[in-house]
Structure formats: C-alpha cells, structure tokens
Amino acid sequence: MSTTSPLAARAGAVVAEGGTVAAHHGDPLREQRLLAEGAGLVDRSDRDVLAIPGPDRLSWLHSLTSQHLERLADGTGTQALVLSPQGHVEHHLVLAELGGTTWADVEPGTGAALATFLQRMVFMLRVEPALVTGDWAMLTLVGPRGSDVLAAAGLPAPEAPYAVAALPGGGWVRRMPALGDGVPAVDLLVPRAELAARADALAAAGAGTAGLDAYEALRVEARRPRLGADTDHRTIPNELEWLDSAVHLQKGCYRGQETVARVHNLGRPPRRLVLLHLDGVSEDLPAAGAPVLRGEREVGRAGTVVRHHELGVVALALVKQSVGAGDELTVGGSRAVIDPDDAPAALDDTRAAARDRVRAVRSATIGR
C-alpha cells in the first residue's frame, strides 16, 4: 500500500523516507517507554492484507504452507510460511480465522506477489484469495494497559495467544505474542476508510500514540524477525524462531519441507538469529544488510538496528554457528557483541550422532 496513512499526516508525525506510516511522533525513546509501561497505539497500516474465503481454504492453505491449518478453529490465528522448493523463506503470513474467512497480513509490499502465487494455485478448489489492503488496515495496541484501553472502548480483549474476536462495525482483534520483555500486544484489523476514527476512539479510551520505530525496538528486543529486514534470499526457517511459531514439523508434504526436516533432524542450521549489542558511538546506525565481521572475515548479516530506551543500540543479526557469544565483532564500524542469552545451543545426543554419521560418510571413514 503506497498511500500515506491519514494518521501520518497529523501534526507531530514524522514519516521515514519512503514510508507511509509515522516512524515516530517527536520522541522515539519516550514512545518506547509508553509501549513498555502503559498503552500505545501504533499505525501499521502499511502491512498488506489478504482475505481468503471459500470452503476449501484451510486444507488448501495447509498444502501450500509450513503450518498445520486443516483444523484451524474459528476465532484463532497462527503464523505460516511459504517456502521455495529449496526451503528458503519467500513469505511470512500472520493468520486470523474468523467467520468463514482466513485473513493473512504480510510484510508491506509483498502482498501482490503472494496473491499472485495463491491465485495460480487455486485450480478447481473452492477458494477465492484476494488482496484487500485497499479496504483493510492494521493497528497494533501495545502495553500492559492495553486490555484496559480495549475495555474502556467497549471492545473485546482476547487473552489466549493468537485468539481472535470480531470487532463491532467490522474487522477483528487478535492477541499476539509479547514484545520486548513480556509486553502484551494485540493487532486490530479495521476498515481502512475508518482508520482515523478507530484510532481516535482508542485514544479517547486511554491509548497514547507511538510510531513504528518504538514498535520495532520492542520487536528487536523480543528477537522477532521481519521478512526482508532480518532475512535474505538464503534464509531457511531453522535459522529463526519461525521454526517454533510458523512451522509444524509433523505435518505432511509441502514445498520446501525436505530442507526443513533434513536440517532439523541432522543438526544445527548454518546460521542462527542473535541479538547484537553495538557500542553506539556513531550517530548513524548501520543499515539492514550490513556485514557482521570477526576481524576481517564476514561471519553474518545485520538486520534491523534500533536505538532501544534501555539496551542502547541493538540489532538482530544472522550469524554463522561458529560465532561465539564472546567473540569481538564489528558492524558498520561499530563494535558489537552477541547477547549472552544467544550463545550457540547444544546439540542433543541423537542429532549429534546423526551429524557425526553424515560427516563420516562424506569423509569415507565408514567401512564398506
């Protein structure tokens, strides 16, 4: 959606170059604290939205994505991935099932390609995928007081993760995994024509205003990746937390499954997502995609880089498994170190044994 949000045209809103929603409203660090300690409304109407009605929708989506969707219950949601035949991540979908329609919100600018792919895969099935970004828009309410705001506005406040409830006048509200250090969050899908009015109603109920930069800072703290920002063309689900949140390891065949299963069963993936702490000396933050260096050797790729109100300058990065938590790294000229909580995970005995056997075969050390 390339049209600037009406909320971004309001006094005090600052829009990043090329953006369509407010990056901040004058004080990004204060806005982060609002989300972490109170309740703040973030305009995320730049996200693309697809609606998928039809009686065959769940079994059809089940066959095309990484997630088990055949029995996705009404009033619930989840995450799913569309993979390439080689297992690389092409699309990340956040789903909501409600009233006979499966809704998918995806990264800005990716909806048209996903809709084209889905429409090519319909064949004779009773399913009608459509890109509806022009009609629907996303708001996100973040903070420990978010449920109080919803109650004051007369809106439902789902409690269980990914629970979905209908909103009066159209749309829905969906409970999302926590951001930051356990900060509650809900997404609200509202008619785009009513975006400003719906935001005003939540503000009247006690929600403050925060920009996308504040949301991104808490997302990075929670180690939640974004497609495109924190991934590249080589990314597989096993390198990210999506293996837990968007992949069902026991479901049947889908495109790219062989790679996911092989890497999961034989050992660690080639890279892992970590939180980097940067020295923050430079006023300019490294750009997404900047190389992570150990000495002069490239050992990873930086993704989203933010200035956090408590942690300082931090970034998500995909780094090689050989990179240790104590290694001295640099990103864009800044010194960096991996958060201790993101030290390489130990292999369990079964996977380690399987991996040793594979290495043995490749080096011809197993007797014939």
C-alpha atoms as a printed R data frame, in Angstrom:
    type eleno elety resid chain resno       x       y      z
1   ATOM     1    CA   MET     A     1   0.000   0.000  0.000
2   ATOM     2    CA   SER     A     2   1.782   3.151 -1.234
3   ATOM     3    CA   THR     A     3  -0.748   5.730  0.011
4   ATOM     4    CA   THR     A     4   0.343   7.647  3.102
5   ATOM     5    CA   SER     A     5  -1.782   6.868  6.146
6   ATOM     6    CA   PRO     A     6  -4.100   9.668  7.307
7   ATOM     7    CA   LEU     A     7  -2.581   9.239 10.770
8   ATOM     8    CA   ALA     A     8   0.856  10.062  9.347
9   ATOM     9    CA   ALA     A     9  -0.448  13.404  8.091
10  ATOM    10    CA   ARG     A    10  -1.295  14.602 11.602
11  ATOM    11    CA   ALA     A    11   0.723  17.200 13.469
12  ATOM    12    CA   GLY     A    12   3.892  15.828 15.049
13  ATOM    13    CA   ALA     A    13   4.070  12.668 12.956
14  ATOM    14    CA   VAL     A    14   7.459  12.042 11.331
15  ATOM    15    CA   VAL     A    15   7.493   9.673  8.357
16  ATOM    16    CA   ALA     A    16  10.725   7.970  7.314
17  ATOM    17    CA   GLU     A    17  11.879   8.387  3.724
18  ATOM    18    CA   GLY     A    18   9.786   6.099  1.533
19  ATOM    19    CA   GLY     A    19   7.424   5.247  4.390
20  ATOM    20    CA   THR     A    20   3.659   5.612  4.601
21  ATOM    21    CA   VAL     A    21   3.174   5.472  8.388
22  ATOM    22    CA   ALA     A    22   4.670   7.527 11.226
23  ATOM    23    CA   ALA     A    23   8.149   6.427 12.291
24  ATOM    24    CA   HIS     A    24   7.771   8.491 15.453
25  ATOM    25    CA   HIS     A    25   5.947  11.463 16.908
26  ATOM    26    CA   GLY     A    26   8.888  13.518 18.092
27  ATOM    27    CA   ASP     A    27  10.318  11.411 20.926
28  ATOM    28    CA   PRO     A    28  11.038   7.773 19.965
29  ATOM    29    CA   LEU     A    29  12.501   6.789 23.349
30  ATOM    30    CA   ARG     A    30   9.529   8.184 25.261
31  ATOM    31    CA   GLU     A    31   7.251   6.312 22.865
32  ATOM    32    CA   GLN     A    32   9.116   3.080 23.627
33  ATOM    33    CA   ARG     A    33   8.584   3.599 27.337
34  ATOM    34    CA   LEU     A    34   4.893   4.229 26.672
35  ATOM    35    CA   LEU     A    35   4.635   0.833 24.979
36  ATOM    36    CA   ALA     A    36   6.664  -0.932 27.669
37  ATOM    37    CA   GLU     A    37   4.856   0.600 30.655
38  ATOM    38    CA   GLY     A    38   1.472   1.930 29.534
39  ATOM    39    CA   ALA     A    39  -0.556   1.552 26.346
40  ATOM    40    CA   GLY     A    40   0.379   2.924 22.946
41  ATOM    41    CA   LEU     A    41  -1.276   2.661 19.549
42  ATOM    42    CA   VAL     A    42   0.993   2.028 16.559
43  ATOM    43    CA   ASP     A    43  -0.133   2.625 12.977
44  ATOM    44    CA   ARG     A    44   0.900  -0.457 10.991
45  ATOM    45    CA   SER     A    45  -1.460   0.187  8.106
46  ATOM    46    CA   ASP     A    46   1.422  -0.268  5.659
47  ATOM    47    CA   ARG     A    47   1.077  -4.038  6.046
48  ATOM    48    CA   ASP     A    48  -0.585  -5.862  3.162
49  ATOM    49    CA   VAL     A    49  -3.773  -7.809  3.883
50  ATOM    50    CA   LEU     A    50  -5.282 -10.798  2.067
51  ATOM    51    CA   ALA     A    51  -8.733 -12.309  2.565
52  ATOM    52    CA   ILE     A    52  -9.227 -15.979  1.695
53  ATOM    53    CA   PRO     A    53 -12.847 -17.197  1.822
54  ATOM    54    CA   GLY     A    54 -14.175 -20.492  0.497
55  ATOM    55    CA   PRO     A    55 -14.957 -23.924  1.976
56  ATOM    56    CA   ASP     A    56 -11.638 -25.436  0.821
57  ATOM    57    CA   ARG     A    57  -9.460 -22.622  2.188
58  ATOM    58    CA   LEU     A    58  -7.917 -24.380  5.209
59  ATOM    59    CA   SER     A    59  -6.996 -27.671  3.526
60  ATOM    60    CA   TRP     A    60  -5.679 -25.675  0.563
61  ATOM    61    CA   LEU     A    61  -3.530 -23.379  2.714
62  ATOM    62    CA   HIS     A    62  -2.397 -26.434  4.683
63  ATOM    63    CA   SER     A    63  -0.983 -27.931  1.478
64  ATOM    64    CA   LEU     A    64   0.832 -24.736  0.459
65  ATOM    65    CA   THR     A    65   2.401 -23.546  3.699
66  ATOM    66    CA   SER     A    66   4.611 -24.746  6.535
67  ATOM    67    CA   GLN     A    67   1.835 -24.664  9.142
68  ATOM    68    CA   HIS     A    68  -0.826 -27.225 10.126
69  ATOM    69    CA   LEU     A    69  -4.011 -25.416  9.121
70  ATOM    70    CA   GLU     A    70  -6.579 -28.103  8.303
71  ATOM    71    CA   ARG     A    71  -8.201 -27.796 11.722
72  ATOM    72    CA   LEU     A    72  -7.536 -24.131 12.486
73  ATOM    73    CA   ALA     A    73 -10.514 -23.243 14.676
74  ATOM    74    CA   ASP     A    74 -12.771 -20.252 14.184
75  ATOM    75    CA   GLY     A    75 -11.611 -17.392 16.386
76  ATOM    76    CA   THR     A    76  -7.949 -18.400 16.342
77  ATOM    77    CA   GLY     A    77  -4.828 -17.471 14.429
78  ATOM    78    CA   THR     A    78  -1.247 -18.566 13.867
79  ATOM    79    CA   GLN     A    79   1.788 -17.901 11.674
80  ATOM    80    CA   ALA     A    80   2.794 -19.677  8.468
81  ATOM    81    CA   LEU     A    81   5.479 -19.549  5.791
82  ATOM    82    CA   VAL     A    82   5.544 -20.045  2.049
83  ATOM    83    CA   LEU     A    83   8.869 -21.594  1.099
84  ATOM    84    CA   SER     A    84  10.745 -22.046 -2.147
85  ATOM    85    CA   PRO     A    85  11.359 -25.598 -3.417
86  ATOM    86    CA   GLN     A    86  14.804 -25.317 -1.770
87  ATOM    87    CA   GLY     A    87  13.271 -24.385  1.596
88  ATOM    88    CA   HIS     A    88  14.103 -20.674  1.567
89  ATOM    89    CA   VAL     A    89  11.528 -18.327  3.094
90  ATOM    90    CA   GLU     A    90   9.517 -16.437  0.462
91  ATOM    91    CA   HIS     A    91   6.551 -15.169  2.510
92  ATOM    92    CA   HIS     A    92   5.679 -14.843  6.201
93  ATOM    93    CA   LEU     A    93   1.944 -14.824  6.977
94  ATOM    94    CA   VAL     A    94   0.205 -13.907 10.222
95  ATOM    95    CA   LEU     A    95  -3.237 -15.532 10.076
96  ATOM    96    CA   ALA     A    96  -6.647 -14.999 11.627
97  ATOM    97    CA   GLU     A    97  -9.562 -17.405 11.078
98  ATOM    98    CA   LEU     A    98 -12.956 -15.821 11.605
99  ATOM    99    CA   GLY     A    99 -16.457 -16.268 10.228
100 ATOM   100    CA   GLY     A   100 -15.604 -18.386  7.198
101 ATOM   101    CA   THR     A   101 -12.629 -16.311  6.041
102 ATOM   102    CA   THR     A   102  -8.921 -16.777  6.639
103 ATOM   103    CA   TRP     A   103  -7.147 -13.433  6.853
104 ATOM   104    CA   ALA     A   104  -3.419 -13.036  6.253
105 ATOM   105    CA   ASP     A   105  -1.393  -9.923  6.978
106 ATOM   106    CA   VAL     A   106   2.075  -9.826  5.470
107 ATOM   107    CA   GLU     A   107   5.050  -7.504  5.085
108 ATOM   108    CA   PRO     A   108   4.479  -4.209  3.251
109 ATOM   109    CA   GLY     A   109   4.901  -4.593 -0.482
110 ATOM   110    CA   THR     A   110   4.766  -8.408 -0.504
111 ATOM   111    CA   GLY     A   111   1.005  -8.898 -0.745
112 ATOM   112    CA   ALA     A   112   0.686  -8.646 -4.525
113 ATOM   113    CA   ALA     A   113   3.292 -11.355 -5.148
114 ATOM   114    CA   LEU     A   114   1.693 -13.625 -2.548
115 ATOM   115    CA   ALA     A   115  -1.775 -13.059 -4.011
116 ATOM   116    CA   THR     A   116  -0.479 -13.908 -7.489
117 ATOM   117    CA   PHE     A   117   1.087 -17.127 -6.205
118 ATOM   118    CA   LEU     A   118  -2.061 -18.154 -4.347
119 ATOM   119    CA   GLN     A   119  -4.318 -17.383 -7.294
120 ATOM   120    CA   ARG     A   120  -2.148 -19.582 -9.528
121 ATOM   121    CA   MET     A   121  -2.613 -22.461 -7.087
122 ATOM   122    CA   VAL     A   122  -6.432 -22.378 -6.899
123 ATOM   123    CA   PHE     A   123  -7.107 -24.830 -9.765
124 ATOM   124    CA   MET     A   124 -10.646 -26.230 -9.238
125 ATOM   125    CA   LEU     A   125 -10.804 -25.669 -5.486
126 ATOM   126    CA   ARG     A   126 -13.485 -23.607 -3.765
127 ATOM   127    CA   VAL     A   127 -11.288 -20.784 -2.531
128 ATOM   128    CA   GLU     A   128 -11.011 -17.113 -3.514
129 ATOM   129    CA   PRO     A   129  -7.778 -15.429 -2.351
130 ATOM   130    CA   ALA     A   130  -7.783 -11.660 -2.794
131 ATOM   131    CA   LEU     A   131  -5.507  -8.755 -1.903
132 ATOM   132    CA   VAL     A   132  -7.669  -6.389  0.176
133 ATOM   133    CA   THR     A   133  -5.116  -3.892  1.501
134 ATOM   134    CA   GLY     A   134  -7.115  -1.068 -0.030
135 ATOM   135    CA   ASP     A   135 -10.086  -1.947  2.168
136 ATOM   136    CA   TRP     A   136  -8.491  -3.009  5.465
137 ATOM   137    CA   ALA     A   137  -5.754  -1.587  7.695
138 ATOM   138    CA   MET     A   138  -3.767  -2.776 10.709
139 ATOM   139    CA   LEU     A   139  -3.373  -1.025 14.056
140 ATOM   140    CA   THR     A   140  -1.408  -2.509 16.957
141 ATOM   141    CA   LEU     A   141  -2.069  -1.717 20.614
142 ATOM   142    CA   VAL     A   142   0.960  -2.411 22.800
143 ATOM   143    CA   GLY     A   143   1.469  -2.244 26.545
144 ATOM   144    CA   PRO     A   144   0.410  -3.662 29.916
145 ATOM   145    CA   ARG     A   145  -2.603  -1.321 29.961
146 ATOM   146    CA   GLY     A   146  -3.818  -2.403 26.540
147 ATOM   147    CA   SER     A   147  -6.660  -4.555 27.862
148 ATOM   148    CA   ASP     A   148  -7.877  -1.607 29.963
149 ATOM   149    CA   VAL     A   149  -7.994   0.531 26.829
150 ATOM   150    CA   LEU     A   150  -9.970  -2.095 24.921
151 ATOM   151    CA   ALA     A   151 -12.435  -2.428 27.793
152 ATOM   152    CA   ALA     A   152 -12.894   1.344 28.006
153 ATOM   153    CA   ALA     A   153 -13.533   1.424 24.261
154 ATOM   154    CA   GLY     A   154 -16.125  -1.350 24.567
155 ATOM   155    CA   LEU     A   155 -14.025  -3.776 22.535
156 ATOM   156    CA   PRO     A   156 -13.194  -7.441 23.201
157 ATOM   157    CA   ALA     A   157  -9.755  -8.286 24.602
158 ATOM   158    CA   PRO     A   158  -8.758 -11.854 23.665
159 ATOM   159    CA   GLU     A   159  -6.432 -13.397 26.240
160 ATOM   160    CA   ALA     A   160  -5.036 -16.606 24.714
161 ATOM   161    CA   PRO     A   161  -2.153 -16.306 22.229
162 ATOM   162    CA   TYR     A   162  -3.494 -15.774 18.693
163 ATOM   163    CA   ALA     A   163  -7.111 -15.683 19.909
164 ATOM   164    CA   VAL     A   164  -9.275 -13.642 17.528
165 ATOM   165    CA   ALA     A   165 -12.558 -11.807 18.199
166 ATOM   166    CA   ALA     A   166 -14.821  -9.798 15.902
167 ATOM   167    CA   LEU     A   167 -14.932  -6.020 16.303
168 ATOM   168    CA   PRO     A   168 -18.213  -4.101 16.252
169 ATOM   169    CA   GLY     A   169 -18.591  -2.473 12.851
170 ATOM   170    CA   GLY     A   170 -16.239  -4.900 11.094
171 ATOM   171    CA   GLY     A   171 -12.749  -6.237 11.470
172 ATOM   172    CA   TRP     A   172 -11.191  -8.163 14.315
173 ATOM   173    CA   VAL     A   173  -8.763  -8.046 17.218
174 ATOM   174    CA   ARG     A   174  -6.038 -10.696 17.654
175 ATOM   175    CA   ARG     A   175  -3.824 -11.355 20.671
176 ATOM   176    CA   MET     A   176  -0.184 -11.550 19.611
177 ATOM   177    CA   PRO     A   177   2.954 -12.930 21.296
178 ATOM   178    CA   ALA     A   178   4.540 -10.470 23.699
179 ATOM   179    CA   LEU     A   179   7.007  -7.861 22.522
180 ATOM   180    CA   GLY     A   180  10.022  -6.522 24.402
181 ATOM   181    CA   ASP     A   181  10.413  -8.096 27.830
182 ATOM   182    CA   GLY     A   182   6.942  -9.658 28.023
183 ATOM   183    CA   VAL     A   183   4.943  -6.614 26.862
184 ATOM   184    CA   PRO     A   184   1.369  -7.524 25.769
185 ATOM   185    CA   ALA     A   185   0.235  -6.681 22.235
186 ATOM   186    CA   VAL     A   186  -2.914  -7.007 20.129
187 ATOM   187    CA   ASP     A   187  -3.468  -6.380 16.432
188 ATOM   188    CA   LEU     A   188  -6.671  -4.736 15.246
189 ATOM   189    CA   LEU     A   189  -7.816  -5.047 11.642
190 ATOM   190    CA   VAL     A   190 -10.172  -2.175 10.836
191 ATOM   191    CA   PRO     A   191 -11.860  -0.828  7.695
192 ATOM   192    CA   ARG     A   192  -9.314   1.455  6.026
193 ATOM   193    CA   ALA     A   193 -11.949   4.113  5.491
194 ATOM   194    CA   GLU     A   194 -12.429   4.211  9.281
195 ATOM   195    CA   LEU     A   195  -8.752   4.085 10.253
196 ATOM   196    CA   ALA     A   196  -8.617   7.591 11.718
197 ATOM   197    CA   ALA     A   197 -11.945   7.247 13.541
198 ATOM   198    CA   ARG     A   198 -10.975   3.879 15.054
199 ATOM   199    CA   ALA     A   199  -7.620   5.268 16.193
200 ATOM   200    CA   ASP     A   200  -9.329   8.284 17.741
201 ATOM   201    CA   ALA     A   201 -11.735   6.032 19.653
202 ATOM   202    CA   LEU     A   202  -8.821   4.089 21.140
203 ATOM   203    CA   ALA     A   203  -7.049   7.331 22.021
204 ATOM   204    CA   ALA     A   204 -10.180   8.541 23.795
205 ATOM   205    CA   ALA     A   205 -10.160   5.261 25.739
206 ATOM   206    CA   GLY     A   206  -6.644   5.934 27.021
207 ATOM   207    CA   ALA     A   207  -4.179   4.830 24.339
208 ATOM   208    CA   GLY     A   208  -1.184   7.042 23.714
209 ATOM   209    CA   THR     A   209   0.410   7.460 20.299
210 ATOM   210    CA   ALA     A   210   3.644   5.758 19.292
211 ATOM   211    CA   GLY     A   211   5.462   5.428 16.000
212 ATOM   212    CA   LEU     A   212   6.692   2.373 14.183
213 ATOM   213    CA   ASP     A   213  10.244   2.928 15.479
214 ATOM   214    CA   ALA     A   214   9.079   2.264 19.048
215 ATOM   215    CA   TYR     A   215   7.311  -0.928 17.981
216 ATOM   216    CA   GLU     A   216  10.420  -2.060 16.096
217 ATOM   217    CA   ALA     A   217  12.634  -1.523 19.141
218 ATOM   218    CA   LEU     A   218  10.472  -3.832 21.255
219 ATOM   219    CA   ARG     A   219  10.259  -6.325 18.406
220 ATOM   220    CA   VAL     A   220  14.037  -6.500 18.196
221 ATOM   221    CA   GLU     A   221  14.303  -6.937 21.965
222 ATOM   222    CA   ALA     A   222  11.921  -9.910 21.667
223 ATOM   223    CA   ARG     A   223  14.043 -11.341 18.817
224 ATOM   224    CA   ARG     A   224  11.072 -11.384 16.447
225 ATOM   225    CA   PRO     A   225  12.355 -11.289 12.843
226 ATOM   226    CA   ARG     A   226  10.783  -9.489  9.910
227 ATOM   227    CA   LEU     A   227  10.907 -10.879  6.399
228 ATOM   228    CA   GLY     A   228  13.233  -8.809  4.240
229 ATOM   229    CA   ALA     A   229  14.727  -6.809  7.094
230 ATOM   230    CA   ASP     A   230  16.119  -9.734  9.099
231 ATOM   231    CA   THR     A   231  16.227 -12.345  6.339
232 ATOM   232    CA   ASP     A   232  17.878 -12.731  2.970
233 ATOM   233    CA   HIS     A   233  17.398 -14.976 -0.059
234 ATOM   234    CA   ARG     A   234  19.200 -17.849  1.717
235 ATOM   235    CA   THR     A   235  17.179 -17.818  4.940
236 ATOM   236    CA   ILE     A   236  15.548 -21.090  5.991
237 ATOM   237    CA   PRO     A   237  13.045 -21.374  8.875
238 ATOM   238    CA   ASN     A   238  15.514 -23.328 11.014
239 ATOM   239    CA   GLU     A   239  17.665 -20.219 11.426
240 ATOM   240    CA   LEU     A   240  14.863 -18.241 13.088
241 ATOM   241    CA   GLU     A   241  12.240 -18.592 15.804
242 ATOM   242    CA   TRP     A   242   9.787 -19.249 12.963
243 ATOM   243    CA   LEU     A   243  10.701 -22.924 13.257
244 ATOM   244    CA   ASP     A   244   8.698 -22.884 16.508
245 ATOM   245    CA   SER     A   245   5.989 -20.342 15.652
246 ATOM   246    CA   ALA     A   246   5.312 -20.842 11.931
247 ATOM   247    CA   VAL     A   247   6.325 -24.436 11.141
248 ATOM   248    CA   HIS     A   248   4.612 -27.704 12.058
249 ATOM   249    CA   LEU     A   249   7.296 -30.380 11.985
250 ATOM   250    CA   GLN     A   250   4.887 -33.328 11.936
251 ATOM   251    CA   LYS     A   251   2.615 -32.251  9.077
252 ATOM   252    CA   GLY     A   252   2.586 -33.751  5.600
253 ATOM   253    CA   CYS     A   253   4.376 -32.676  2.474
254 ATOM   254    CA   TYR     A   254   4.624 -29.034  1.411
255 ATOM   255    CA   ARG     A   255   7.033 -27.143 -0.792
256 ATOM   256    CA   GLY     A   256  10.422 -26.804  0.884
257 ATOM   257    CA   GLN     A   257   9.692 -29.364  3.618
258 ATOM   258    CA   GLU     A   258  12.648 -31.599  2.771
259 ATOM   259    CA   THR     A   259  15.150 -28.881  3.651
260 ATOM   260    CA   VAL     A   260  13.390 -28.011  6.907
261 ATOM   261    CA   ALA     A   261  13.185 -31.655  8.009
262 ATOM   262    CA   ARG     A   262  16.749 -32.517  6.998
263 ATOM   263    CA   VAL     A   263  18.325 -29.582  8.825
264 ATOM   264    CA   HIS     A   264  16.132 -30.162 11.882
265 ATOM   265    CA   ASN     A   265  16.992 -33.855 12.105
266 ATOM   266    CA   LEU     A   266  20.696 -33.697 11.307
267 ATOM   267    CA   GLY     A   267  21.764 -30.762 13.430
268 ATOM   268    CA   ARG     A   268  22.054 -27.027 13.647
269 ATOM   269    CA   PRO     A   269  21.391 -24.792 10.624
270 ATOM   270    CA   PRO     A   270  24.304 -22.905  9.069
271 ATOM   271    CA   ARG     A   271  23.272 -19.648 10.774
272 ATOM   272    CA   ARG     A   272  21.270 -18.503 13.786
273 ATOM   273    CA   LEU     A   273  19.438 -15.307 14.697
274 ATOM   274    CA   VAL     A   274  21.030 -13.401 17.576
275 ATOM   275    CA   LEU     A   275  20.699 -10.083 19.377
276 ATOM   276    CA   LEU     A   276  23.784  -7.906 18.972
277 ATOM   277    CA   HIS     A   277  24.755  -5.108 21.342
278 ATOM   278    CA   LEU     A   278  26.577  -2.310 19.480
279 ATOM   279    CA   ASP     A   279  28.775   0.336 21.091
280 ATOM   280    CA   GLY     A   280  26.522   3.121 19.769
281 ATOM   281    CA   VAL     A   281  29.392   5.586 19.331
282 ATOM   282    CA   SER     A   282  28.262   6.621 15.859
283 ATOM   283    CA   GLU     A   283  25.131   8.730 15.441
284 ATOM   284    CA   ASP     A   284  24.335   6.810 12.251
285 ATOM   285    CA   LEU     A   285  23.010   3.300 12.751
286 ATOM   286    CA   PRO     A   286  24.248   0.530 10.429
287 ATOM   287    CA   ALA     A   287  21.848  -0.275  7.606
288 ATOM   288    CA   ALA     A   288  19.987  -3.562  7.368
289 ATOM   289    CA   GLY     A   289  22.149  -5.954  5.402
290 ATOM   290    CA   ALA     A   290  25.445  -4.606  6.741
291 ATOM   291    CA   PRO     A   291  28.030  -7.379  7.125
292 ATOM   292    CA   VAL     A   292  28.960  -8.674 10.572
293 ATOM   293    CA   LEU     A   293  32.743  -9.030 10.749
294 ATOM   294    CA   ARG     A   294  35.007 -11.047 13.031
295 ATOM   295    CA   GLY     A   295  38.354  -9.442 12.370
296 ATOM   296    CA   GLU     A   296  38.354  -9.029  8.603
297 ATOM   297    CA   ARG     A   297  36.176 -12.052  7.925
298 ATOM   298    CA   GLU     A   298  32.456 -11.744  7.239
299 ATOM   299    CA   VAL     A   299  30.541 -14.051  9.589
300 ATOM   300    CA   GLY     A   300  26.995 -12.755  9.340
301 ATOM   301    CA   ARG     A   301  24.438 -10.205  8.261
302 ATOM   302    CA   ALA     A   302  22.872  -7.464 10.374
303 ATOM   303    CA   GLY     A   303  19.126  -6.969 10.109
304 ATOM   304    CA   THR     A   304  17.019  -4.421 11.988
305 ATOM   305    CA   VAL     A   305  19.161  -1.978 14.009
306 ATOM   306    CA   VAL     A   306  17.441   0.171 16.656
307 ATOM   307    CA   ARG     A   307  18.236   2.549 19.488
308 ATOM   308    CA   HIS     A   308  16.499   0.953 22.494
309 ATOM   309    CA   HIS     A   309  15.427   3.001 25.511
310 ATOM   310    CA   GLU     A   310  17.126   0.593 27.957
311 ATOM   311    CA   LEU     A   311  19.509  -1.595 25.941
312 ATOM   312    CA   GLY     A   312  21.130   1.107 23.829
313 ATOM   313    CA   VAL     A   313  21.900   0.283 20.205
314 ATOM   314    CA   VAL     A   314  20.929  -3.311 19.451
315 ATOM   315    CA   ALA     A   315  20.379  -5.303 16.283
316 ATOM   316    CA   LEU     A   316  19.093  -8.610 15.073
317 ATOM   317    CA   ALA     A   317  21.660 -10.499 13.013
318 ATOM   318    CA   LEU     A   318  22.048 -13.817 11.263
319 ATOM   319    CA   VAL     A   319  25.490 -15.178 12.133
320 ATOM   320    CA   LYS     A   320  27.337 -18.396 11.446
321 ATOM   321    CA   GLN     A   321  27.026 -21.106 14.063
322 ATOM   322    CA   SER     A   322  30.766 -20.889 14.705
323 ATOM   323    CA   VAL     A   323  30.427 -17.363 16.111
324 ATOM   324    CA   GLY     A   324  30.619 -17.457 19.901
325 ATOM   325    CA   ALA     A   325  28.931 -15.206 22.426
326 ATOM   326    CA   GLY     A   326  32.306 -13.812 23.498
327 ATOM   327    CA   ASP     A   327  33.674 -13.071 20.024
328 ATOM   328    CA   GLU     A   328  34.586  -9.471 19.217
329 ATOM   329    CA   LEU     A   329  32.601  -8.356 16.182
330 ATOM   330    CA   THR     A   330  32.091  -5.189 14.164
331 ATOM   331    CA   VAL     A   331  29.071  -3.941 12.222
332 ATOM   332    CA   GLY     A   332  29.334  -0.828 10.080
333 ATOM   333    CA   GLY     A   333  32.359   0.356 12.044
334 ATOM   334    CA   SER     A   334  30.712  -0.196 15.444
335 ATOM   335    CA   ARG     A   335  31.985  -2.769 17.906
336 ATOM   336    CA   ALA     A   336  29.414  -5.471 18.614
337 ATOM   337    CA   VAL     A   337  28.934  -8.452 20.892
338 ATOM   338    CA   ILE     A   338  26.298 -11.189 20.958
339 ATOM   339    CA   ASP     A   339  23.844 -11.167 23.849
340 ATOM   340    CA   PRO     A   340  24.825 -13.968 26.285
341 ATOM   341    CA   ASP     A   341  21.332 -15.458 26.020
342 ATOM   342    CA   ASP     A   342  22.024 -16.180 22.350
343 ATOM   343    CA   ALA     A   343  25.043 -18.437 22.800
344 ATOM   344    CA   PRO     A   344  25.031 -21.440 20.434
345 ATOM   345    CA   ALA     A   345  22.568 -24.097 21.535
346 ATOM   346    CA   ALA     A   346  23.980 -27.503 22.371
347 ATOM   347    CA   LEU     A   347  23.016 -30.393 20.130
348 ATOM   348    CA   ASP     A   348  21.135 -33.250 21.731
349 ATOM   349    CA   ASP     A   349  22.791 -36.675 21.583
350 ATOM   350    CA   THR     A   350  20.538 -38.007 18.808
351 ATOM   351    CA   ARG     A   351  21.190 -35.115 16.450
352 ATOM   352    CA   ALA     A   352  24.901 -35.066 17.264
353 ATOM   353    CA   ALA     A   353  25.198 -38.767 16.469
354 ATOM   354    CA   ALA     A   354  23.327 -38.350 13.190
355 ATOM   355    CA   ARG     A   355  25.525 -35.431 12.244
356 ATOM   356    CA   ASP     A   356  28.663 -37.430 13.019
357 ATOM   357    CA   ARG     A   357  27.440 -40.239 10.765
358 ATOM   358    CA   VAL     A   358  26.882 -37.826  7.901
359 ATOM   359    CA   ARG     A   359  30.374 -36.400  8.336
360 ATOM   360    CA   ALA     A   360  31.791 -39.901  8.442
361 ATOM   361    CA   VAL     A   361  30.098 -40.876  5.202
362 ATOM   362    CA   ARG     A   362  31.292 -37.743  3.464
363 ATOM   363    CA   SER     A   363  34.887 -38.332  4.558
364 ATOM   364    CA   ALA     A   364  34.721 -42.039  3.643
365 ATOM   365    CA   THR     A   365  35.600 -43.139  7.163
366 ATOM   366    CA   ILE     A   366  32.848 -45.753  7.439
367 ATOM   367    CA   GLY     A   367  33.998 -49.174  6.372
368 ATOM   368    CA   ARG     A   368  32.195 -50.818  3.491
